[in-house]
Amino acid sequence: EVQLLESGGGLVQPGGSLRLSCAASGFTFSSYAMSWVRQAPGKGLEWVSVITGSGGSTYYADSVKGRFTISRDNSKNTLYLQMNSLRAEDMAVYYCAKSEASSWYSGNDYWGQGTLVTVSP
Amino acid sequence: DIQMTQSPSSLSASVGDRVTITCRASQGISNYLAWYQQKPGKVPKLLIYAASTLQSGVPSRFSGSGSGTDFTLTISSLQPEDVATYYCQKYNSAPLTFGQGTKLEIK
């Protein structure tokens, strides 16, 4: 059974940093691209970033480019999102999601339960 | 960047109705489109990928069609458990943009 478990969310001040983790199990982690998707309270889904299975390629939404860094440790079956220079508009539930296919250009067939990031003074 | 526009933003329909949601891309994306269902308080669920391929386990009353810039998600006979917000997402290239969502309610 595929499982994705996010952690690392919490309260942070504007300008602060946070690192999210997503522990994966139940599939060959290194064979699939992984994404981060966020959802602000009462709002729609916003794609944040994707990383290929090898970790060799990464892509970001313009809203986070230069502030967020996606990475993965395939030996630990874990996905990360380093978030720096956080802003009020970054406040959201952050989901990690597995690509449906081996390539990064695919839908996401499994999602974690999400971790809440709150940015407030 | 390619924009994804869904219509309508919300709709109300009766049980048993045929429901259609539209997603339009500002440029052609071939069939690189997914549809998701998010029930209140729940995690998004993949319904359809490659514009028309039904994800395993998804009821056959859901179907998708389209290619290029215009896509549709159809529920052939609306059920009470289909109350949710539906999102399209394009994935032909980054950014992997979502539509703004369509909130579906039962009349």
Short mmCIF file of N, CA and C in Angstrom, two decimals, chain B residues 24-96:
data_model
loop_
_atom_site.label_atom_id
_atom_site.label_comp_id
_atom_site.label_asym_id
_atom_site.label_seq_id
_atom_site.Cartn_x
_atom_site.Cartn_y
_atom_site.Cartn_z
N ARG B 24 -10.38 24.79 -20.03
CA ARG B 24 -9.79 25.33 -21.25
C ARG B 24 -8.36 25.80 -20.98
N ALA B 25 -7.45 25.37 -21.84
CA ALA B 25 -6.06 25.80 -21.75
C ALA B 25 -5.82 26.98 -22.68
N SER B 26 -5.00 27.91 -22.26
CA SER B 26 -4.75 29.10 -23.08
C SER B 26 -3.86 28.79 -24.30
N GLN B 27 -3.19 27.64 -24.28
CA GLN B 27 -2.44 27.12 -25.42
C GLN B 27 -2.64 25.61 -25.46
N GLY B 28 -2.34 25.02 -26.60
CA GLY B 28 -2.52 23.58 -26.73
C GLY B 28 -1.62 22.77 -25.81
N ILE B 29 -2.19 21.75 -25.21
CA ILE B 29 -1.44 20.89 -24.28
C ILE B 29 -1.58 19.42 -24.67
N SER B 30 -1.96 19.16 -25.93
CA SER B 30 -2.21 17.79 -26.38
C SER B 30 -3.21 17.13 -25.43
N ASN B 31 -2.87 15.97 -24.89
CA ASN B 31 -3.78 15.32 -23.93
C ASN B 31 -3.17 15.25 -22.53
N TYR B 32 -2.26 16.17 -22.23
CA TYR B 32 -1.57 16.15 -20.93
C TYR B 32 -2.42 16.83 -19.87
N LEU B 33 -3.53 16.18 -19.53
CA LEU B 33 -4.48 16.77 -18.61
C LEU B 33 -5.01 15.73 -17.64
N ALA B 34 -5.09 16.12 -16.38
CA ALA B 34 -5.66 15.27 -15.34
C ALA B 34 -6.84 15.98 -14.69
N TRP B 35 -7.74 15.18 -14.16
CA TRP B 35 -8.88 15.67 -13.38
C TRP B 35 -8.81 15.08 -11.97
N TYR B 36 -9.08 15.91 -10.98
CA TYR B 36 -9.09 15.50 -9.59
C TYR B 36 -10.41 15.84 -8.94
N GLN B 37 -10.75 15.06 -7.94
CA GLN B 37 -11.92 15.30 -7.10
C GLN B 37 -11.43 15.53 -5.68
N GLN B 38 -11.92 16.61 -5.06
CA GLN B 38 -11.58 16.85 -3.66
C GLN B 38 -12.86 17.04 -2.87
N LYS B 39 -13.18 16.07 -2.05
CA LYS B 39 -14.34 16.18 -1.19
C LYS B 39 -14.00 17.05 0.01
N PRO B 40 -15.00 17.67 0.62
CA PRO B 40 -14.75 18.58 1.74
C PRO B 40 -13.92 17.93 2.84
N GLY B 41 -12.83 18.59 3.20
CA GLY B 41 -11.96 18.10 4.26
C GLY B 41 -11.09 16.93 3.89
N LYS B 42 -11.07 16.57 2.62
CA LYS B 42 -10.32 15.39 2.19
C LYS B 42 -9.18 15.76 1.25
N VAL B 43 -8.36 14.77 0.98
CA VAL B 43 -7.23 14.92 0.08
C VAL B 43 -7.70 14.78 -1.37
N PRO B 44 -7.09 15.49 -2.31
CA PRO B 44 -7.47 15.31 -3.72
C PRO B 44 -7.29 13.87 -4.19
N LYS B 45 -8.14 13.48 -5.10
CA LYS B 45 -8.13 12.12 -5.65
C LYS B 45 -8.06 12.21 -7.17
N LEU B 46 -7.13 11.46 -7.76
CA LEU B 46 -7.01 11.45 -9.22
C LEU B 46 -8.17 10.66 -9.82
N LEU B 47 -8.90 11.30 -10.73
CA LEU B 47 -10.00 10.63 -11.43
C LEU B 47 -9.59 10.16 -12.82
N ILE B 48 -8.98 11.07 -13.55
CA ILE B 48 -8.67 10.84 -14.96
C ILE B 48 -7.31 11.42 -15.28
N TYR B 49 -6.54 10.73 -16.11
CA TYR B 49 -5.28 11.25 -16.60
C TYR B 49 -5.22 11.04 -18.11
N ALA B 50 -4.28 11.68 -18.72
CA ALA B 50 -4.18 11.67 -20.19
C ALA B 50 -5.52 12.03 -20.82
N ALA B 51 -6.20 12.96 -20.20
CA ALA B 51 -7.46 13.56 -20.67
C ALA B 51 -8.65 12.62 -20.62
N SER B 52 -8.44 11.33 -20.84
CA SER B 52 -9.60 10.44 -20.96
C SER B 52 -9.42 9.07 -20.33
N THR B 53 -8.28 8.81 -19.70
CA THR B 53 -8.02 7.51 -19.09
C THR B 53 -8.50 7.51 -17.64
N LEU B 54 -9.41 6.60 -17.35
CA LEU B 54 -9.98 6.51 -16.01
C LEU B 54 -8.99 5.86 -15.06
N GLN B 55 -8.72 6.52 -13.95
CA GLN B 55 -7.84 5.95 -12.94
C GLN B 55 -8.49 4.70 -12.35
N SER B 56 -7.68 3.72 -12.03
CA SER B 56 -8.17 2.48 -11.45
C SER B 56 -9.03 2.76 -10.20
N GLY B 57 -10.19 2.09 -10.16
CA GLY B 57 -11.06 2.21 -9.00
C GLY B 57 -12.07 3.34 -9.07
N VAL B 58 -11.96 4.17 -10.07
CA VAL B 58 -12.90 5.29 -10.21
C VAL B 58 -14.16 4.80 -10.92
N PRO B 59 -15.32 5.16 -10.41
CA PRO B 59 -16.57 4.68 -11.02
C PRO B 59 -16.67 5.08 -12.50
N SER B 60 -17.29 4.20 -13.26
CA SER B 60 -17.37 4.40 -14.71
C SER B 60 -18.32 5.53 -15.10
N ARG B 61 -19.06 6.09 -14.15
CA ARG B 61 -19.91 7.24 -14.50
C ARG B 61 -19.07 8.50 -14.77
N PHE B 62 -17.80 8.46 -14.37
CA PHE B 62 -16.90 9.56 -14.68
C PHE B 62 -16.21 9.29 -16.02
N SER B 63 -16.13 10.32 -16.84
CA SER B 63 -15.40 10.20 -18.10
C SER B 63 -14.78 11.55 -18.46
N GLY B 64 -13.73 11.49 -19.23
CA GLY B 64 -13.06 12.70 -19.68
C GLY B 64 -12.85 12.67 -21.17
N SER B 65 -12.82 13.84 -21.77
CA SER B 65 -12.58 13.93 -23.21
C SER B 65 -11.87 15.24 -23.52
N GLY B 66 -11.38 15.31 -24.74
CA GLY B 66 -10.76 16.54 -25.21
C GLY B 66 -9.30 16.37 -25.56
N SER B 67 -8.80 17.34 -26.27
CA SER B 67 -7.40 17.38 -26.66
C SER B 67 -7.09 18.78 -27.15
N GLY B 68 -5.86 19.18 -26.99
CA GLY B 68 -5.48 20.51 -27.45
C GLY B 68 -5.76 21.56 -26.39
N THR B 69 -6.85 22.29 -26.53
CA THR B 69 -7.16 23.35 -25.57
C THR B 69 -8.46 23.15 -24.80
N ASP B 70 -9.33 22.28 -25.27
CA ASP B 70 -10.65 22.15 -24.66
C ASP B 70 -10.89 20.73 -24.14
N PHE B 71 -11.27 20.67 -22.87
CA PHE B 71 -11.44 19.40 -22.20
C PHE B 71 -12.73 19.40 -21.38
N THR B 72 -13.30 18.21 -21.21
CA THR B 72 -14.50 18.10 -20.39
C THR B 72 -14.40 16.90 -19.46
N LEU B 73 -14.98 17.08 -18.28
CA LEU B 73 -15.20 16.00 -17.33
C LEU B 73 -16.71 15.81 -17.25
N THR B 74 -17.16 14.60 -17.45
CA THR B 74 -18.58 14.31 -17.44
C THR B 74 -18.90 13.28 -16.37
N ILE B 75 -19.93 13.56 -15.62
CA ILE B 75 -20.51 12.57 -14.70
C ILE B 75 -21.84 12.17 -15.31
N SER B 76 -21.97 10.92 -15.68
CA SER B 76 -23.13 10.52 -16.48
C SER B 76 -24.43 10.50 -15.66
N SER B 77 -24.32 10.18 -14.38
CA SER B 77 -25.49 10.14 -13.52
C SER B 77 -25.04 10.54 -12.11
N LEU B 78 -25.31 11.76 -11.75
CA LEU B 78 -24.79 12.34 -10.52
C LEU B 78 -25.29 11.57 -9.30
N GLN B 79 -24.36 11.28 -8.41
CA GLN B 79 -24.68 10.60 -7.15
C GLN B 79 -24.39 11.52 -5.96
N PRO B 80 -25.05 11.31 -4.85
CA PRO B 80 -24.83 12.19 -3.68
C PRO B 80 -23.36 12.24 -3.25
N GLU B 81 -22.65 11.15 -3.42
CA GLU B 81 -21.24 11.12 -2.98
C GLU B 81 -20.31 11.87 -3.93
N ASP B 82 -20.86 12.41 -5.01
CA ASP B 82 -20.04 13.16 -5.96
C ASP B 82 -19.92 14.63 -5.57
N VAL B 83 -20.55 15.03 -4.49
CA VAL B 83 -20.41 16.41 -4.01
C VAL B 83 -18.94 16.65 -3.67
N ALA B 84 -18.36 17.62 -4.34
CA ALA B 84 -16.92 17.84 -4.23
C ALA B 84 -16.54 19.05 -5.08
N THR B 85 -15.28 19.42 -4.97
CA THR B 85 -14.71 20.39 -5.91
C THR B 85 -13.81 19.63 -6.87
N TYR B 86 -13.93 19.94 -8.13
CA TYR B 86 -13.19 19.25 -9.19
C TYR B 86 -12.18 20.20 -9.80
N TYR B 87 -10.98 19.68 -10.01
CA TYR B 87 -9.89 20.47 -10.57
C TYR B 87 -9.30 19.78 -11.79
N CYS B 88 -8.97 20.56 -12.79
CA CYS B 88 -8.14 20.05 -13.87
C CYS B 88 -6.70 20.50 -13.63
N GLN B 89 -5.76 19.78 -14.21
CA GLN B 89 -4.34 20.13 -14.10
C GLN B 89 -3.66 19.76 -15.41
N LYS B 90 -2.89 20.68 -15.93
CA LYS B 90 -2.13 20.38 -17.13
C LYS B 90 -0.72 19.97 -16.74
N TYR B 91 -0.13 19.06 -17.50
CA TYR B 91 1.22 18.60 -17.14
C TYR B 91 2.11 18.37 -18.36
N ASN B 92 1.87 19.10 -19.41
CA ASN B 92 2.73 18.97 -20.60
C ASN B 92 4.07 19.62 -20.39
N SER B 93 4.10 20.61 -19.53
CA SER B 93 5.33 21.34 -19.23
C SER B 93 5.12 22.08 -17.92
N ALA B 94 6.25 22.46 -17.30
CA ALA B 94 6.14 23.25 -16.07
C ALA B 94 5.82 24.69 -16.45
N PRO B 95 5.04 25.37 -15.61
CA PRO B 95 4.40 24.94 -14.38
C PRO B 95 3.20 24.04 -14.63
N LEU B 96 2.98 23.11 -13.72
CA LEU B 96 1.91 22.12 -13.83
C LEU B 96 0.63 22.71 -13.23
#
